[in-house]
Amino acid sequence: MDKLNKKIQEASHSGAKLCLERHDGKFVVTKRVYDSIERAEKSIKKQSEFNEMRTGAYKICSIPVSTVTRESDYLEFTMPFVDGIGGDVITHKGNKAVADSLRVTLNGYLLNALSRGKEEIVPGEIFAKKLVDIKANYAERSPVVLEAIESALQLSKQELIFPIGYCHGDLTLSNIKVTLDNKLFLFDFLDGFIETPLQDLVKLKQDFDYGWSFRHENPNLALKGRMFCESAYPDMITTISRLYKKEVELLELVNLLRIAPYIKSSDKITQNWLDKSLSKNLQKN
Ligand SMILES: Nc1ncnc2c1ncn2[C@@H]1O[C@H](COP(=O)(O)OP(=O)(O)OP(=O)(O)O)[C@@H](O)[C@H]1O
Ligand SMILES: [Mg+2]
């Protein structure tokens, strides 16, 4: 239990405090958030209101929220501990059958989210404002990052039509868990500056195209991760990206660029990862 608790606490990178406890014989995870409390409240609401979804493979659920407590300087919520394998670990432990199930599940998820969205014209200024903020808060000044900011600013000047509606908001592999009874649990939802299913699509690309979740792994595990992602690649990503070409291009750049101001100057791995991912993205488009 102590070991598990330590693992859970170490897994958090957002500044939130996570703790695993036993209540009435059941394992409970408590998450306490100190920053952006209003936003955290909206994110928890998304988690509690998520409607279960059947797909051709795993059933998609969210980890239920049991209690929410708001104090003046933090927001705390509890949820049951879900004993499953994290999406990031799956990339080096999962076999072909798991990769197939994950692909089918994520395809169903993306299609379902897209079908619930309503198309709206979105003013490019909301992206331009984000990009200007990123530039102002980005101290490293890598030329690739600066080039990507300019490229995204250009894209933001076009007419943009987004499907607006439900999204998880931070759908990286580290925010999902697959259990033995064939369920895929979502958690760590995020309230975003734009609520669009394309947000989940670009977050999945962050892992499936660029290997975000295993960037720190040794070359052997990273290779396994890339191979797994190749066979688990949800082809809906490609189909939907064709339908919303410039919107996905822009959102993908903004999504990657938003990481830039948060990278510590000592974290060379993430700096290189971002440079490489942006270069790949700029060449492709
Ligand atoms: N209810 C739960 N059951 C099982 N494991 C959990 C649960 N909640 C969190 N975890 C574990 O703790 C890790 C961190 O949790 P979470 O993603 O909510 O925190 P975070 O601080 O927002 O993380 P990050 O910013 O790194 O995404 C998860 O990746 C997961 O492994
Ligand atoms: Mg998380």
Tab-separated table of C-alpha atoms and ligand atoms in Angstrom:
chain	number	residue	atom	x	y	z
A	1	MET	CA	0.000	0.000	0.000
A	2	ASP	CA	2.820	2.446	0.902
A	3	LYS	CA	4.596	1.561	-2.313
A	4	LEU	CA	1.422	2.123	-4.341
A	5	ASN	CA	0.736	5.404	-2.567
A	6	LYS	CA	4.257	6.620	-3.375
A	7	LYS	CA	3.809	5.565	-7.014
A	8	ILE	CA	0.540	7.491	-7.279
A	9	GLN	CA	2.048	10.616	-5.737
A	10	GLU	CA	5.083	10.456	-8.000
A	11	ALA	CA	2.917	10.016	-11.094
A	12	SER	CA	1.435	13.489	-10.663
A	13	HIS	CA	3.224	16.297	-12.490
A	14	SER	CA	0.582	18.979	-12.199
A	15	GLY	CA	1.354	20.153	-8.662
A	16	ALA	CA	-1.748	18.361	-7.378
A	17	LYS	CA	-1.409	16.128	-4.313
A	18	LEU	CA	-2.603	12.565	-4.693
A	19	CYS	CA	-3.000	10.135	-1.872
A	20	LEU	CA	-4.182	6.539	-1.610
A	21	GLU	CA	-6.032	5.566	1.572
A	22	ARG	CA	-8.180	2.755	2.848
A	23	HIS	CA	-11.741	3.632	3.921
A	24	ASP	CA	-14.087	0.897	5.185
A	25	GLY	CA	-11.968	-1.743	3.493
A	26	LYS	CA	-11.990	0.055	0.138
A	27	PHE	CA	-9.091	1.862	-1.544
A	28	VAL	CA	-9.791	5.522	-2.169
A	29	VAL	CA	-7.724	8.084	-4.088
A	30	THR	CA	-7.841	11.676	-2.858
A	31	LYS	CA	-6.681	14.423	-5.195
A	32	ARG	CA	-6.095	17.918	-3.878
A	33	VAL	CA	-5.656	20.788	-6.334
A	34	TYR	CA	-4.188	24.148	-5.269
A	35	ASP	CA	-4.038	26.048	-8.568
A	36	SER	CA	-6.864	27.205	-10.857
A	37	ILE	CA	-9.595	25.962	-8.524
A	38	GLU	CA	-12.490	27.176	-10.706
A	39	ARG	CA	-11.069	25.333	-13.667
A	40	ALA	CA	-10.521	22.204	-11.567
A	41	GLU	CA	-14.172	22.344	-10.505
A	42	LYS	CA	-15.286	22.353	-14.148
A	43	SER	CA	-12.891	19.505	-14.942
A	44	ILE	CA	-14.285	17.372	-12.090
A	45	LYS	CA	-17.805	18.116	-13.327
A	46	LYS	CA	-16.817	16.682	-16.717
A	47	GLN	CA	-15.517	13.549	-14.995
A	48	SER	CA	-18.710	13.032	-12.973
A	49	GLU	CA	-21.050	13.755	-15.867
A	50	PHE	CA	-19.346	11.490	-18.385
A	51	ASN	CA	-21.801	9.069	-20.020
A	52	GLU	CA	-20.589	5.511	-20.367
A	53	MET	CA	-19.958	4.492	-23.939
A	54	ARG	CA	-20.024	1.031	-25.493
A	55	THR	CA	-17.582	0.386	-28.298
A	56	GLY	CA	-16.626	-2.684	-30.315
A	57	ALA	CA	-13.977	-3.473	-27.675
A	58	TYR	CA	-13.630	-1.886	-24.196
A	59	LYS	CA	-16.537	-0.173	-22.485
A	60	ILE	CA	-15.511	3.442	-21.807
A	61	CYS	CA	-16.289	4.812	-18.333
A	62	SER	CA	-14.967	7.630	-16.186
A	63	ILE	CA	-13.680	6.984	-12.684
A	64	PRO	CA	-16.669	8.078	-10.561
A	65	VAL	CA	-16.206	11.099	-8.306
A	66	SER	CA	-17.327	10.266	-4.757
A	67	THR	CA	-16.925	13.542	-2.827
A	68	VAL	CA	-15.835	17.106	-3.633
A	69	THR	CA	-14.711	19.567	-0.946
A	70	ARG	CA	-13.914	23.189	-1.685
A	71	GLU	CA	-11.821	25.150	0.794
A	72	SER	CA	-10.480	28.681	0.365
A	73	ASP	CA	-7.075	27.551	-0.917
A	74	TYR	CA	-7.711	24.134	-2.428
A	75	LEU	CA	-10.215	21.777	-3.987
A	76	GLU	CA	-10.217	18.158	-2.955
A	77	PHE	CA	-12.060	15.228	-4.432
A	78	THR	CA	-12.117	11.513	-3.861
A	79	MET	CA	-12.643	8.586	-6.185
A	80	PRO	CA	-12.309	4.817	-5.925
A	81	PHE	CA	-8.906	3.374	-6.713
A	82	VAL	CA	-9.105	1.672	-10.100
A	83	ASP	CA	-6.807	-1.303	-10.345
A	84	GLY	CA	-5.837	-1.322	-13.970
A	85	ILE	CA	-2.959	-0.819	-16.339
A	86	GLY	CA	-2.186	2.754	-17.363
A	87	GLY	CA	-2.222	3.600	-21.050
A	88	ASP	CA	1.410	4.657	-20.877
A	89	VAL	CA	2.493	1.281	-19.440
A	90	ILE	CA	0.361	-0.538	-22.000
A	91	THR	CA	2.621	0.822	-24.741
A	92	HIS	CA	5.480	-1.387	-23.597
A	93	LYS	CA	3.572	-4.216	-21.875
A	94	GLY	CA	0.537	-4.619	-24.130
A	95	ASN	CA	0.385	-7.312	-26.817
A	96	LYS	CA	-1.185	-7.238	-30.270
A	97	ALA	CA	-4.642	-8.137	-28.918
A	98	VAL	CA	-4.526	-5.200	-26.470
A	99	ALA	CA	-3.343	-2.888	-29.263
A	100	ASP	CA	-6.276	-3.991	-31.444
A	101	SER	CA	-8.784	-3.452	-28.621
A	102	LEU	CA	-7.371	-0.035	-27.829
A	103	ARG	CA	-7.554	0.978	-31.493
A	104	VAL	CA	-11.188	-0.115	-31.813
A	105	THR	CA	-12.089	1.612	-28.521
A	106	LEU	CA	-10.442	4.922	-29.383
A	107	ASN	CA	-11.943	4.883	-32.875
A	108	GLY	CA	-15.393	4.459	-31.317
A	109	TYR	CA	-14.656	7.196	-28.790
A	110	LEU	CA	-13.508	9.741	-31.398
A	111	LEU	CA	-16.393	9.011	-33.736
A	112	ASN	CA	-18.920	9.273	-30.916
A	113	ALA	CA	-17.474	12.560	-29.651
A	114	LEU	CA	-17.391	13.992	-33.178
A	115	SER	CA	-20.985	13.029	-33.893
A	116	ARG	CA	-22.107	14.888	-30.767
A	117	GLY	CA	-20.270	18.109	-31.709
A	118	LYS	CA	-21.948	21.051	-33.455
A	119	GLU	CA	-19.973	22.982	-36.019
A	120	GLU	CA	-19.265	26.612	-35.169
A	121	ILE	CA	-17.095	29.352	-36.604
A	122	VAL	CA	-14.336	30.010	-34.080
A	123	PRO	CA	-12.485	33.337	-34.173
A	124	GLY	CA	-8.769	32.858	-34.820
A	125	GLU	CA	-8.001	35.518	-32.197
A	126	ILE	CA	-8.504	33.058	-29.340
A	127	PHE	CA	-5.606	31.021	-30.716
A	128	ALA	CA	-3.538	34.088	-31.555
A	129	LYS	CA	-3.928	35.298	-27.962
A	130	LYS	CA	-2.729	31.926	-26.623
A	131	LEU	CA	0.231	31.988	-29.003
A	132	VAL	CA	1.249	35.492	-27.984
A	133	ASP	CA	1.061	34.429	-24.299
A	134	ILE	CA	3.178	31.350	-25.016
A	135	LYS	CA	5.807	33.474	-26.769
A	136	ALA	CA	5.893	35.940	-23.883
A	137	ASN	CA	6.318	33.182	-21.270
A	138	TYR	CA	8.823	31.111	-23.204
A	139	ALA	CA	12.367	31.835	-22.091
A	140	GLU	CA	14.361	29.168	-23.983
A	141	ARG	CA	13.946	30.652	-27.491
A	142	SER	CA	14.493	27.466	-29.514
A	143	PRO	CA	14.306	28.452	-33.222
A	144	VAL	CA	11.942	25.567	-34.017
A	145	VAL	CA	9.519	26.684	-31.312
A	146	LEU	CA	9.618	30.272	-32.554
A	147	GLU	CA	9.070	29.141	-36.155
A	148	ALA	CA	6.115	26.996	-35.045
A	149	ILE	CA	4.570	29.980	-33.216
A	150	GLU	CA	4.771	32.072	-36.418
A	151	SER	CA	3.344	29.241	-38.480
A	152	ALA	CA	0.423	28.804	-36.058
A	153	LEU	CA	-0.221	32.568	-36.046
A	154	GLN	CA	-0.554	32.424	-39.843
A	155	LEU	CA	-2.994	29.504	-39.595
A	156	SER	CA	-5.093	31.405	-37.044
A	157	LYS	CA	-5.860	34.074	-39.672
A	158	GLN	CA	-7.954	31.675	-41.753
A	159	GLU	CA	-11.657	30.968	-41.307
A	160	LEU	CA	-11.926	28.156	-38.779
A	161	ILE	CA	-14.903	25.860	-38.311
A	162	PHE	CA	-14.672	23.531	-35.323
A	163	PRO	CA	-17.000	20.827	-34.084
A	164	ILE	CA	-17.829	22.195	-30.624
A	165	GLY	CA	-18.876	19.890	-27.832
A	166	TYR	CA	-17.777	17.220	-25.395
A	167	CYS	CA	-14.096	16.402	-25.018
A	168	HIS	CA	-11.989	14.924	-22.211
A	169	GLY	CA	-9.517	17.762	-22.633
A	170	ASP	CA	-6.267	15.979	-21.747
A	171	LEU	CA	-6.562	12.596	-23.400
A	172	THR	CA	-2.990	11.352	-23.145
A	173	LEU	CA	-2.339	7.671	-22.500
A	174	SER	CA	-1.285	8.480	-18.934
A	175	ASN	CA	-4.863	9.603	-18.210
A	176	ILE	CA	-6.539	6.293	-19.050
A	177	LYS	CA	-6.618	2.920	-17.336
A	178	VAL	CA	-7.660	-0.432	-18.777
A	179	THR	CA	-9.006	-3.049	-16.377
A	180	LEU	CA	-9.205	-6.838	-16.520
A	181	ASP	CA	-12.988	-6.707	-17.012
A	182	ASN	CA	-12.465	-4.919	-20.348
A	183	LYS	CA	-13.269	-1.387	-19.293
A	184	LEU	CA	-11.327	1.697	-20.250
A	185	PHE	CA	-11.477	4.300	-17.485
A	186	LEU	CA	-10.943	7.991	-18.166
A	187	PHE	CA	-9.770	10.386	-15.442
A	188	ASP	CA	-7.866	13.664	-15.037
A	189	PHE	CA	-10.317	15.523	-17.297
A	190	LEU	CA	-9.423	19.100	-18.208
A	191	ASP	CA	-11.557	22.137	-18.898
A	192	GLY	CA	-10.047	23.794	-21.964
A	193	PHE	CA	-10.084	27.196	-23.697
A	194	ILE	CA	-11.989	25.483	-26.533
A	195	GLU	CA	-14.243	22.487	-26.013
A	196	THR	CA	-13.912	20.417	-29.145
A	197	PRO	CA	-13.491	16.691	-29.835
A	198	LEU	CA	-10.512	17.751	-31.960
A	199	GLN	CA	-8.754	18.541	-28.673
A	200	ASP	CA	-8.866	14.844	-27.758
A	201	LEU	CA	-7.673	13.980	-31.240
A	202	VAL	CA	-4.571	16.195	-31.007
A	203	LYS	CA	-3.805	14.909	-27.490
A	204	LEU	CA	-3.919	11.341	-28.801
A	205	LYS	CA	-1.589	12.407	-31.622
A	206	GLN	CA	0.804	13.746	-28.975
A	207	ASP	CA	1.238	10.125	-27.840
A	208	PHE	CA	0.540	8.123	-30.986
A	209	ASP	CA	2.539	10.303	-33.420
A	210	TYR	CA	5.201	11.771	-31.146
A	211	GLY	CA	5.530	9.377	-28.177
A	212	TRP	CA	4.924	11.884	-25.363
A	213	SER	CA	4.182	9.282	-22.687
A	214	PHE	CA	7.381	7.327	-23.244
A	215	ARG	CA	9.797	10.124	-24.077
A	216	HIS	CA	11.754	9.447	-20.871
A	217	GLU	CA	12.000	5.670	-21.425
A	218	ASN	CA	15.200	3.909	-22.452
A	219	PRO	CA	15.601	3.292	-26.224
A	220	ASN	CA	14.395	-0.284	-25.917
A	221	LEU	CA	11.106	0.590	-24.199
A	222	ALA	CA	10.654	3.647	-26.411
A	223	LEU	CA	10.951	1.403	-29.484
A	224	LYS	CA	8.380	-0.972	-28.011
A	225	GLY	CA	6.165	2.065	-27.366
A	226	ARG	CA	6.449	3.233	-30.962
A	227	MET	CA	5.676	-0.247	-32.282
A	228	PHE	CA	2.661	-0.564	-30.006
A	229	CYS	CA	1.373	2.856	-31.087
A	230	GLU	CA	1.730	1.855	-34.705
A	231	SER	CA	-0.509	-1.183	-34.311
A	232	ALA	CA	-2.934	0.593	-31.930
A	233	TYR	CA	-3.140	3.732	-34.111
A	234	PRO	CA	-6.795	4.839	-34.282
A	235	ASP	CA	-7.367	5.454	-37.998
A	236	MET	CA	-10.188	7.858	-37.050
A	237	ILE	CA	-7.367	10.304	-36.267
A	238	THR	CA	-6.453	10.327	-39.967
A	239	THR	CA	-10.051	10.435	-41.207
A	240	ILE	CA	-11.119	13.292	-38.910
A	241	SER	CA	-7.883	15.211	-39.601
A	242	ARG	CA	-8.818	15.155	-43.290
A	243	LEU	CA	-12.249	16.636	-42.531
A	244	TYR	CA	-10.848	19.443	-40.354
A	245	LYS	CA	-7.429	19.887	-41.924
A	246	LYS	CA	-6.493	23.448	-40.962
A	247	GLU	CA	-8.299	23.267	-37.609
A	248	VAL	CA	-6.359	20.136	-36.593
A	249	GLU	CA	-3.087	21.640	-37.870
A	250	LEU	CA	-3.597	24.758	-35.784
A	251	LEU	CA	-4.875	23.003	-32.666
A	252	GLU	CA	-2.041	20.498	-32.852
A	253	LEU	CA	0.574	23.241	-33.040
A	254	VAL	CA	-1.032	25.190	-30.190
A	255	ASN	CA	-1.268	21.986	-28.128
A	256	LEU	CA	2.432	21.207	-28.583
A	257	LEU	CA	3.501	24.824	-28.118
A	258	ARG	CA	1.605	25.156	-24.844
A	259	ILE	CA	4.091	22.709	-23.347
A	260	ALA	CA	7.052	25.012	-24.138
A	261	PRO	CA	6.819	27.554	-21.271
A	262	TYR	CA	6.529	24.750	-18.687
A	263	ILE	CA	9.654	22.798	-19.638
A	264	LYS	CA	12.361	23.157	-17.008
A	265	SER	CA	15.715	24.321	-18.376
A	266	SER	CA	17.270	21.127	-16.958
A	267	ASP	CA	14.793	18.881	-18.815
A	268	LYS	CA	16.715	18.413	-22.052
A	269	ILE	CA	14.714	15.303	-22.956
A	270	THR	CA	11.433	17.221	-23.143
A	271	GLN	CA	13.085	20.170	-24.938
A	272	ASN	CA	14.447	17.816	-27.606
A	273	TRP	CA	11.152	15.957	-27.754
A	274	LEU	CA	9.288	19.210	-28.433
A	275	ASP	CA	11.772	20.407	-31.066
A	276	LYS	CA	11.575	17.068	-32.855
A	277	SER	CA	7.776	16.878	-32.697
A	278	LEU	CA	7.357	20.440	-33.972
A	279	SER	CA	9.863	19.891	-36.797
A	280	LYS	CA	8.029	16.751	-37.852
A	281	ASN	CA	4.763	18.670	-37.751
A	282	LEU	CA	6.076	21.680	-39.710
A	283	GLN	CA	7.605	19.474	-42.431
A	284	LYS	CA	4.419	17.476	-42.819
A	285	ASN	CA	2.120	20.456	-43.280
B	1	LIG	N1	-8.645	6.774	-9.049
B	1	LIG	C1	-7.459	6.305	-9.392
B	1	LIG	N2	-7.216	4.977	-9.415
B	1	LIG	C2	-6.014	4.493	-9.756
B	1	LIG	N3	-4.947	5.268	-10.074
B	1	LIG	C3	-5.116	6.600	-10.077
B	1	LIG	C4	-6.367	7.201	-9.746
B	1	LIG	N4	-6.224	8.545	-9.827
B	1	LIG	C5	-4.953	8.768	-10.197
B	1	LIG	N5	-4.278	7.619	-10.358
B	1	LIG	C6	-2.861	7.454	-10.739
B	1	LIG	O1	-2.141	8.639	-10.405
B	1	LIG	C7	-1.572	9.256	-11.570
B	1	LIG	C8	-1.710	10.770	-11.473
B	1	LIG	O2	-3.082	11.127	-11.431
B	1	LIG	P1	-3.683	12.334	-12.293
B	1	LIG	O3	-3.422	12.064	-13.729
B	1	LIG	O4	-5.076	12.560	-11.864
B	1	LIG	O5	-2.777	13.515	-11.732
B	1	LIG	P2	-2.084	14.756	-12.398
B	1	LIG	O6	-1.329	15.435	-11.352
B	1	LIG	O7	-3.106	15.559	-13.100
B	1	LIG	O8	-1.129	14.107	-13.421
B	1	LIG	P3	-0.470	14.689	-14.718
B	1	LIG	O9	-0.479	16.161	-14.676
B	1	LIG	O10	0.874	14.063	-14.672
B	1	LIG	O11	-1.341	14.133	-15.808
B	1	LIG	C9	-2.326	8.646	-12.739
B	1	LIG	O12	-1.554	8.598	-13.917
B	1	LIG	C10	-2.713	7.283	-12.251
B	1	LIG	O13	-1.676	6.361	-12.494
B	2	MG	MG	-2.702	12.853	-15.362
